[in-house]
Short mmCIF file of C-alpha atoms in Angstrom, two decimals:
data_model
loop_
_atom_site.label_atom_id
_atom_site.label_comp_id
_atom_site.label_asym_id
_atom_site.label_seq_id
_atom_site.Cartn_x
_atom_site.Cartn_y
_atom_site.Cartn_z
CA MET A 1 -4.40 -4.06 8.09
CA LYS A 2 -2.66 -3.37 4.92
CA ILE A 3 1.36 -2.26 3.70
CA GLN A 4 1.26 0.70 1.47
CA LEU A 5 5.51 1.14 0.23
CA ALA A 6 5.84 4.47 -0.31
CA LEU A 7 8.49 4.76 -3.39
CA ASP A 8 10.21 7.64 -3.01
CA ARG A 9 13.56 9.24 -4.29
CA LEU A 10 14.27 7.48 -6.72
CA THR A 11 14.26 7.04 -10.78
CA ILE A 12 10.70 5.46 -12.55
CA GLN A 13 12.67 2.16 -12.97
CA GLU A 14 14.36 1.70 -9.50
CA ALA A 15 11.16 2.28 -7.69
CA ILE A 16 9.69 -0.10 -10.03
CA ASN A 17 12.47 -2.37 -9.38
CA ILE A 18 12.04 -2.21 -5.87
CA ALA A 19 8.70 -2.98 -5.81
CA LYS A 20 9.32 -5.78 -7.44
CA LYS A 21 11.35 -7.39 -4.80
CA ALA A 22 8.98 -6.56 -2.49
CA GLU A 23 5.76 -6.89 -3.98
CA ALA A 24 4.72 -10.67 -2.25
CA SER A 25 4.45 -8.79 1.39
CA ILE A 26 3.40 -5.56 0.88
CA ASP A 27 -0.34 -5.26 -0.47
CA TRP A 28 -0.54 -0.91 -1.59
CA ILE A 29 2.16 0.78 -3.77
CA GLU A 30 2.37 4.66 -3.12
CA VAL A 31 4.05 6.35 -6.12
CA GLY A 32 5.63 9.19 -4.03
CA THR A 33 5.30 12.77 -4.01
CA SER A 34 9.37 13.22 -5.07
CA LEU A 35 8.27 10.97 -8.65
CA ILE A 36 5.30 12.87 -8.78
CA LYS A 37 7.67 15.83 -8.94
CA GLU A 38 10.42 15.40 -10.24
CA PHE A 39 8.64 12.44 -13.33
CA GLY A 40 5.43 13.61 -13.66
CA MET A 41 2.20 11.62 -14.32
CA GLU A 42 4.34 8.87 -16.27
CA SER A 43 5.87 7.49 -13.12
CA ILE A 44 2.16 7.36 -12.12
CA TYR A 45 1.43 5.69 -15.20
CA GLU A 46 4.21 3.09 -15.59
CA ILE A 47 4.37 2.21 -12.12
CA LYS A 48 0.30 1.03 -12.50
CA ASN A 49 1.55 -0.64 -15.83
CA ALA A 50 4.06 -2.49 -14.40
CA PHE A 51 1.28 -3.24 -11.39
CA PRO A 52 -1.58 -3.55 -12.36
CA HIS A 53 -3.69 -5.92 -9.69
CA LYS A 54 -1.77 -3.87 -6.05
CA SER A 55 -3.84 -0.48 -5.44
CA VAL A 56 -1.65 2.08 -6.83
CA VAL A 57 -1.26 6.08 -3.89
CA ALA A 58 -0.22 9.10 -6.08
CA ASP A 59 0.79 10.74 -2.79
CA ILE A 60 -0.22 14.20 -5.05
CA LYS A 61 -0.38 16.36 -1.46
CA THR A 62 -2.52 18.24 -3.94
CA ILE A 63 -3.36 21.91 -1.64
CA ASP A 64 -5.48 23.77 -4.69
CA ASN A 65 -7.09 22.87 -8.61
CA ALA A 66 -8.44 19.67 -6.71
CA LYS A 67 -10.12 18.67 -10.38
CA TYR A 68 -7.92 18.59 -12.48
CA GLU A 69 -4.50 17.40 -10.33
CA PHE A 70 -7.46 14.20 -9.06
CA GLU A 71 -8.21 13.73 -12.72
CA ILE A 72 -4.76 12.87 -13.84
CA CYS A 73 -3.94 11.04 -11.41
CA TYR A 74 -6.94 8.89 -12.14
CA GLN A 75 -5.96 8.92 -15.31
CA ALA A 76 -2.68 7.90 -15.60
CA GLY A 77 -4.01 4.62 -13.46
CA ALA A 78 -4.33 5.85 -9.79
CA ASP A 79 -6.78 4.30 -7.21
CA ILE A 80 -5.85 6.47 -4.30
CA ALA A 81 -4.61 9.91 -4.99
CA THR A 82 -3.90 12.05 -1.19
CA VAL A 83 -5.07 15.37 -0.54
CA MET A 84 -3.64 17.70 2.72
CA GLY A 85 -5.99 18.49 4.96
CA VAL A 86 -4.93 21.52 5.13
CA SER A 87 -5.85 22.76 2.40
CA PRO A 88 -9.19 25.27 1.70
CA GLN A 89 -12.28 23.21 2.12
CA ALA A 90 -13.61 24.11 -0.92
CA THR A 91 -10.57 22.16 -2.32
CA LEU A 92 -11.43 19.47 0.05
CA HIS A 93 -14.73 18.87 -1.04
CA THR A 94 -13.89 19.12 -4.54
CA CYS A 95 -11.76 16.76 -4.84
CA TYR A 96 -14.39 13.98 -3.06
CA ASP A 97 -16.44 15.28 -5.56
CA VAL A 98 -13.77 13.44 -8.54
CA THR A 99 -13.25 10.74 -6.50
CA GLN A 100 -16.67 10.22 -6.11
CA LYS A 101 -17.60 10.40 -9.57
CA TRP A 102 -14.49 8.11 -10.64
CA ASP A 103 -15.21 5.28 -8.10
CA LYS A 104 -11.63 5.81 -6.19
CA MET A 105 -10.32 6.95 -3.08
CA MET A 106 -9.75 9.40 -1.09
CA MET A 107 -6.35 10.04 1.60
CA ILE A 108 -6.38 13.04 3.76
CA ASP A 109 -2.68 13.44 4.61
CA LEU A 110 -4.24 15.49 7.96
CA LEU A 111 0.17 16.82 8.40
CA ASN A 112 0.44 19.62 10.53
CA THR A 113 -3.58 19.94 11.24
CA THR A 114 -4.84 21.17 14.18
CA GLN A 115 -7.48 18.86 15.98
CA GLU A 116 -10.30 21.84 14.84
CA THR A 117 -9.66 20.74 11.38
CA GLN A 118 -9.48 17.37 12.06
CA GLN A 119 -12.57 17.34 13.08
CA LYS A 120 -13.89 18.84 10.05
CA LEU A 121 -12.32 16.57 8.27
CA ALA A 122 -14.59 14.05 9.72
CA ILE A 123 -17.40 14.96 7.16
CA TYR A 124 -15.38 12.80 4.91
CA ASN A 125 -16.53 9.31 5.30
CA LYS A 126 -15.24 7.58 2.33
CA ALA A 127 -11.74 9.04 3.20
CA VAL A 128 -8.61 7.50 4.62
CA PHE A 129 -6.99 9.53 7.17
CA CYS A 130 -3.20 9.37 6.86
CA HIS A 131 -2.02 10.17 10.40
CA HIS A 132 1.16 11.82 8.89
CA LEU A 133 5.23 12.59 10.75
CA SER A 134 7.22 14.61 7.79
CA LYS A 135 10.19 13.82 6.66
CA ASP A 136 11.04 17.56 7.69
CA GLU A 137 10.43 17.01 11.31
CA GLN A 138 11.70 13.87 11.22
CA GLU A 139 15.14 14.88 10.29
CA ILE A 140 14.99 18.02 13.80
CA GLY A 141 13.24 16.78 15.93
CA GLY A 142 13.30 12.67 15.69
CA LYS A 143 10.42 10.60 16.54
CA SER A 144 9.84 11.55 19.69
CA SER A 145 6.37 13.90 18.44
CA ARG A 146 4.76 10.63 17.74
CA SER A 147 2.50 9.53 20.42
CA TYR A 148 -1.57 8.66 19.20
CA THR A 149 -3.89 6.70 21.93
CA ASN A 150 -6.91 6.61 19.39
CA LEU A 151 -6.38 7.54 16.09
CA ARG A 152 -10.13 7.54 14.84
CA ALA A 153 -10.43 9.60 17.88
CA PRO A 154 -11.17 12.61 15.88
CA PHE A 155 -12.95 11.14 12.94
CA PHE A 156 -15.35 8.61 13.61
CA GLU A 157 -16.11 5.00 15.26
CA GLY A 158 -14.95 2.36 12.11
CA ALA A 159 -12.66 5.59 9.90
CA LYS A 160 -10.37 4.22 7.66
CA VAL A 161 -6.88 5.83 8.66
CA ALA A 162 -3.44 4.89 7.74
CA VAL A 163 -0.15 6.03 9.60
CA ALA A 164 3.25 7.75 8.21
CA GLY A 165 6.63 8.86 8.58
CA GLY A 166 9.62 6.89 9.80
CA VAL A 167 7.49 2.85 10.48
CA ASN A 168 10.33 0.91 11.56
CA LEU A 169 10.44 -2.82 12.88
CA GLU A 170 10.83 -1.22 16.43
CA THR A 171 7.63 0.95 16.27
CA MET A 172 5.83 -1.36 14.44
CA SER A 173 4.65 -3.50 17.54
CA SER A 174 3.36 -0.26 19.16
CA LEU A 175 1.85 1.37 15.40
CA SER A 176 0.46 -2.22 15.42
CA SER A 177 -1.57 -2.43 18.62
CA LEU A 178 -3.44 1.10 17.55
CA THR A 179 -4.81 -1.32 14.83
CA PRO A 180 -4.60 1.57 11.44
CA ASP A 181 -6.33 0.25 8.21
CA VAL A 182 -3.06 0.90 6.39
CA VAL A 183 1.00 0.90 7.35
CA ILE A 184 2.90 3.31 4.68
CA ILE A 185 6.58 2.76 4.88
CA GLY A 186 9.23 3.75 2.79
CA ALA A 187 12.93 4.06 3.61
CA SER A 188 12.80 0.93 6.13
CA ILE A 189 12.07 -1.43 3.15
CA THR A 190 13.32 0.48 0.23
CA LYS A 191 16.82 1.06 1.86
CA ALA A 192 17.33 -2.22 3.07
CA LYS A 193 20.67 -4.15 2.26
CA ASP A 194 17.49 -7.33 1.65
CA ILE A 195 14.54 -5.82 0.31
CA GLU A 196 12.52 -8.54 -0.42
CA LYS A 197 13.53 -9.84 3.78
CA ALA A 198 12.53 -6.66 4.78
CA ALA A 199 9.05 -6.50 3.29
CA GLU A 200 8.85 -9.49 4.41
CA ALA A 201 10.02 -8.57 7.98
CA PHE A 202 7.28 -6.24 8.39
CA LYS A 203 4.54 -8.71 6.90
CA ASN A 204 5.55 -10.51 9.96
CA THR A 205 5.19 -8.23 12.63
CA ILE A 206 1.70 -7.77 10.86
CA GLU A 207 0.50 -11.36 11.09
CA ASP A 208 2.06 -12.34 14.80
CA LYS A 209 -0.19 -9.38 15.88
CA GLY A 210 -3.32 -11.41 14.12
CA VAL A 211 -4.43 -7.82 12.65
CA VAL A 212 -4.11 -8.57 9.49
CA LYS A 213 -7.71 -7.90 7.43
CA MET B 1 5.79 46.20 -9.48
CA LYS B 2 7.34 43.23 -11.20
CA ILE B 3 4.19 41.24 -13.21
CA GLN B 4 4.23 37.04 -13.03
CA LEU B 5 2.46 34.76 -15.49
CA ALA B 6 1.54 32.35 -13.86
CA LEU B 7 2.13 28.97 -17.59
CA ASP B 8 -0.48 26.36 -15.79
CA ARG B 9 -2.92 22.85 -17.78
CA LEU B 10 -0.98 23.71 -20.48
CA THR B 11 1.84 21.65 -22.35
CA ILE B 12 5.38 22.46 -21.85
CA GLN B 13 5.21 23.41 -25.76
CA GLU B 14 2.29 25.60 -24.79
CA ALA B 15 3.69 27.39 -21.76
CA ILE B 16 6.86 28.32 -23.35
CA ASN B 17 4.49 29.43 -26.60
CA ILE B 18 2.32 31.52 -24.87
CA ALA B 19 5.03 33.45 -22.90
CA LYS B 20 7.56 33.42 -26.22
CA LYS B 21 4.45 36.12 -27.33
CA ALA B 22 3.58 37.58 -24.04
CA GLU B 23 7.87 37.74 -22.86
CA ALA B 24 7.50 42.00 -23.27
CA SER B 25 5.46 42.19 -20.88
CA ILE B 26 5.96 40.36 -17.70
CA ASP B 27 8.58 39.86 -15.34
CA TRP B 28 8.75 36.62 -14.05
CA ILE B 29 8.07 33.24 -15.43
CA GLU B 30 6.07 30.68 -13.42
CA VAL B 31 5.92 27.58 -14.08
CA GLY B 32 2.27 26.33 -12.27
CA THR B 33 1.76 23.44 -10.17
CA SER B 34 0.32 21.81 -12.37
CA LEU B 35 2.70 21.25 -14.75
CA ILE B 36 5.53 20.50 -12.42
CA LYS B 37 2.94 17.41 -11.16
CA GLU B 38 2.14 16.40 -14.89
CA PHE B 39 5.72 16.49 -16.23
CA GLY B 40 8.11 17.58 -13.37
CA MET B 41 11.24 18.71 -13.48
CA GLU B 42 11.40 18.49 -17.57
CA SER B 43 9.11 21.48 -17.12
CA ILE B 44 11.35 24.02 -15.11
CA TYR B 45 14.36 22.35 -17.20
CA GLU B 46 12.56 23.46 -20.29
CA ILE B 47 11.37 26.73 -19.48
CA LYS B 48 14.58 28.48 -17.68
CA ASN B 49 16.25 27.09 -21.68
CA ALA B 50 13.78 28.83 -23.31
CA PHE B 51 13.26 32.11 -21.67
CA PRO B 52 17.39 31.80 -19.38
CA HIS B 53 17.48 35.98 -18.91
CA LYS B 54 14.31 35.73 -16.74
CA SER B 55 13.09 34.65 -13.84
CA VAL B 56 12.13 31.29 -13.46
CA VAL B 57 9.65 30.52 -10.61
CA ALA B 58 8.59 27.36 -9.81
CA ASP B 59 5.48 26.68 -7.94
CA ILE B 60 6.85 23.95 -6.22
CA LYS B 61 4.72 24.41 -3.12
CA THR B 62 6.50 22.14 -1.42
CA ILE B 63 5.09 21.30 2.45
CA ASP B 64 7.37 17.77 3.60
CA ASN B 65 10.99 16.80 1.45
CA ALA B 66 11.98 20.42 1.34
CA LYS B 67 15.03 19.69 0.97
CA TYR B 68 14.79 17.38 -1.81
CA GLU B 69 12.38 19.82 -3.60
CA PHE B 70 14.19 22.71 -3.37
CA GLU B 71 17.24 21.36 -4.76
CA ILE B 72 16.34 19.80 -7.19
CA CYS B 73 13.34 23.08 -8.38
CA TYR B 74 17.34 25.12 -8.76
CA GLN B 75 19.27 22.53 -9.93
CA ALA B 76 16.05 22.67 -12.88
CA GLY B 77 17.39 26.39 -12.88
CA ALA B 78 14.25 27.42 -11.39
CA ASP B 79 15.69 31.49 -9.91
CA ILE B 80 12.86 31.11 -7.06
CA ALA B 81 10.69 28.18 -6.04
CA THR B 82 7.43 28.55 -3.43
CA VAL B 83 6.67 26.34 -0.45
CA MET B 84 3.27 26.66 1.61
CA GLY B 85 2.78 28.78 4.69
CA VAL B 86 0.97 25.67 6.30
CA SER B 87 4.24 23.70 6.62
CA PRO B 88 5.66 22.30 9.53
CA GLN B 89 8.45 24.61 10.66
CA ALA B 90 10.90 22.21 10.13
CA THR B 91 9.40 22.48 6.47
CA LEU B 92 9.94 26.08 6.01
CA HIS B 93 13.40 26.62 8.19
CA THR B 94 14.77 23.66 5.50
CA CYS B 95 13.54 25.80 2.99
CA TYR B 96 14.98 28.99 3.68
CA ASP B 97 18.35 27.38 3.88
CA VAL B 98 18.84 26.55 0.85
CA THR B 99 17.04 29.49 -0.60
CA GLN B 100 19.77 30.73 1.33
CA LYS B 101 22.83 28.28 0.04
CA TRP B 102 21.85 28.54 -3.34
CA ASP B 103 21.67 32.54 -3.48
CA LYS B 104 17.80 31.76 -4.64
CA MET B 105 14.29 33.92 -3.52
CA MET B 106 11.82 31.84 -1.59
CA MET B 107 7.85 32.54 -1.77
CA ILE B 108 6.39 31.18 0.35
CA ASP B 109 1.93 30.81 -0.37
CA LEU B 110 0.09 32.23 2.81
CA LEU B 111 -3.07 29.81 1.24
CA ASN B 112 -5.51 29.08 4.29
CA THR B 113 -2.90 30.58 6.57
CA THR B 114 -4.36 32.22 9.51
CA GLN B 115 -3.20 35.52 11.27
CA GLU B 116 -1.93 33.61 13.51
CA THR B 117 0.99 31.77 11.54
CA GLN B 118 1.50 34.69 9.01
CA GLN B 119 3.27 36.03 12.01
CA LYS B 120 5.41 33.68 12.91
CA LEU B 121 6.44 33.55 9.22
CA ALA B 122 7.91 37.15 9.44
CA ILE B 123 11.04 35.89 10.57
CA TYR B 124 11.77 34.85 6.73
CA ASN B 125 13.34 38.18 6.28
CA LYS B 126 14.94 37.04 2.44
CA ALA B 127 11.05 36.61 1.51
CA VAL B 128 8.06 36.80 -1.14
CA PHE B 129 5.32 36.42 0.79
CA CYS B 130 2.00 35.27 -2.02
CA HIS B 131 -1.25 36.62 -0.90
CA HIS B 132 -3.10 33.62 -2.61
CA LEU B 133 -6.94 32.93 -3.16
CA SER B 134 -7.30 29.52 -4.82
CA LYS B 135 -8.21 28.38 -7.72
CA ASP B 136 -11.13 26.14 -5.61
CA GLU B 137 -11.73 28.93 -3.48
CA GLN B 138 -12.67 30.63 -6.26
CA GLU B 139 -14.42 28.36 -8.51
CA ILE B 140 -17.31 28.45 -5.38
CA GLY B 141 -16.89 31.65 -3.59
CA GLY B 142 -16.32 34.14 -6.00
CA LYS B 143 -14.14 36.66 -5.36
CA SER B 144 -15.66 38.49 -2.85
CA SER B 145 -13.35 36.70 -0.26
CA ARG B 146 -10.42 39.07 -1.23
CA SER B 147 -10.21 42.48 1.13
CA TYR B 148 -6.71 43.48 1.94
CA THR B 149 -5.97 46.90 2.86
CA ASN B 150 -2.07 46.33 3.75
CA LEU B 151 -0.05 43.44 2.18
CA ARG B 152 2.64 44.24 4.83
CA ALA B 153 0.93 44.22 7.84
CA PRO B 154 1.21 41.03 9.35
CA PHE B 155 5.20 40.53 8.50
CA PHE B 156 8.08 43.99 8.53
CA GLU B 157 7.68 47.43 6.77
CA GLY B 158 9.59 46.59 3.04
CA ALA B 159 8.61 43.34 3.45
CA LYS B 160 8.36 41.50 -0.16
CA VAL B 161 4.59 40.96 -1.16
CA ALA B 162 2.70 38.77 -3.58
CA VAL B 163 -0.49 38.85 -4.64
CA ALA B 164 -1.40 35.74 -7.03
CA GLY B 165 -5.18 33.96 -8.13
CA GLY B 166 -7.98 35.33 -10.72
CA VAL B 167 -6.20 38.29 -11.17
CA ASN B 168 -7.09 40.63 -14.21
CA LEU B 169 -7.54 44.06 -15.75
CA GLU B 170 -11.39 45.55 -13.65
CA THR B 171 -9.45 43.81 -9.82
CA MET B 172 -5.22 45.35 -11.05
CA SER B 173 -6.38 48.94 -10.24
CA SER B 174 -7.45 48.35 -6.46
CA LEU B 175 -4.01 45.36 -6.56
CA SER B 176 -2.24 48.31 -7.83
CA SER B 177 -2.32 50.11 -5.17
CA LEU B 178 -1.62 47.92 -2.45
CA THR B 179 1.70 48.31 -4.08
CA PRO B 180 1.94 44.80 -4.03
CA ASP B 181 6.02 43.58 -4.83
CA VAL B 182 5.15 40.94 -7.69
CA VAL B 183 1.41 40.52 -9.46
CA ILE B 184 0.96 37.11 -9.93
CA ILE B 185 -1.00 36.73 -13.56
CA GLY B 186 -2.59 33.69 -15.53
CA ALA B 187 -5.55 33.08 -17.34
CA SER B 188 -5.81 36.79 -17.68
CA ILE B 189 -3.40 36.58 -20.17
CA THR B 190 -2.90 32.69 -21.32
CA LYS B 191 -6.58 31.79 -22.13
CA ALA B 192 -6.58 36.16 -24.16
CA LYS B 193 -6.73 35.64 -27.91
CA ASP B 194 -4.03 38.19 -28.28
CA ILE B 195 -1.44 37.54 -25.68
CA GLU B 196 0.77 39.47 -26.14
CA LYS B 197 -2.01 42.76 -26.14
CA ALA B 198 -3.37 41.03 -23.03
CA ALA B 199 0.07 40.98 -21.28
CA GLU B 200 0.43 44.67 -22.74
CA ALA B 201 -2.73 45.99 -21.10
CA PHE B 202 -1.32 44.82 -17.74
CA LYS B 203 1.69 46.33 -17.87
CA ASN B 204 0.46 49.52 -19.36
CA THR B 205 -1.67 49.16 -16.07
CA ILE B 206 0.42 48.88 -13.81
CA GLU B 207 2.55 52.33 -15.76
CA ASP B 208 -0.39 54.61 -16.00
CA LYS B 209 -0.55 53.79 -11.87
CA GLY B 210 3.07 55.56 -11.95
CA VAL B 211 4.06 51.94 -9.05
CA VAL B 212 6.54 50.93 -11.24
CA LYS B 213 9.73 49.48 -9.39
#
């Protein structure tokens, strides 16, 4: 199980400083949508430059203009880029094509997708499927709306899956038992008083469960 | 009927140069999603600075993190910001609240929304509803998938509506008869050999139809 550190609502330099403190305990570094929309591709470029040996996820949340958006992410150094599952099929297809051509990875954000849509997404057999409880839903509805039993059920056995949205140490244990391939953690690390220790605690939780891959 | 000039896949300076040439014939200036994702909020700030007397639309396509994204757009000088109709309701509500507080306008992008979703969106009585044929769909399916009869039908009589996606002089006449409040034009102006004349031609088409508001 990999830990993806989501960097959001920060300057690029703040994001780099935080990621440096957490570096030893995390696997993938996410340039959050807020950084991309606030600072553009420079955010991806600078963060990849600071962490050339880490996989960098550009959370660009593409929903149209797929070729252009995915190419500028990969050109800027991203290893993985995100597309919305609620996009038109043409957009998803194009993102997948660009990703294959660049020999990179695509993550599909399942935010607000129906079961029917999720089943259609199962054709993308090399994508990471990200179960995402949005910031806005968390703020209004708390964490009660998350109730997974099998993260891979809508897709296929062996599908790569991720979980995102308000993950903390308390929810981490139950999430771990669902064995996602990637768990995405933001504020629980980035807003911790001791960032290094917070990241370490997540890593230890995973290792205790014996589900590290 | 207002003309919104969409500036996409350009540098900020190219976008400003093009908008200056078209300025006399257009009403609203859209900072396209590609500019925002490539250059961040600077794109909105610079374009509003260059056209302080025009309404500037930030096509940020918010789908989560609503408060943060809408506030940075309005802080950067945007008069209108966009949110996806396929967003969770919490996101749409928050965008609407922020927009009301800032006394600005919200545009809801109807890309890939179902009829059921469109009906739910009718509660936002001060929004602009944007019927949007995406770039990716145009590239794959041509323009055949656009067949509107009444742009306001899913919402309410008097709803403010816009039309976007591959609009050209040929399709402009049929669109005009549907009397949208805003028609969004991109490449047909930005990629024209003579930008000033191209913009003028759209304006003349509208005036010929006698539907200028």
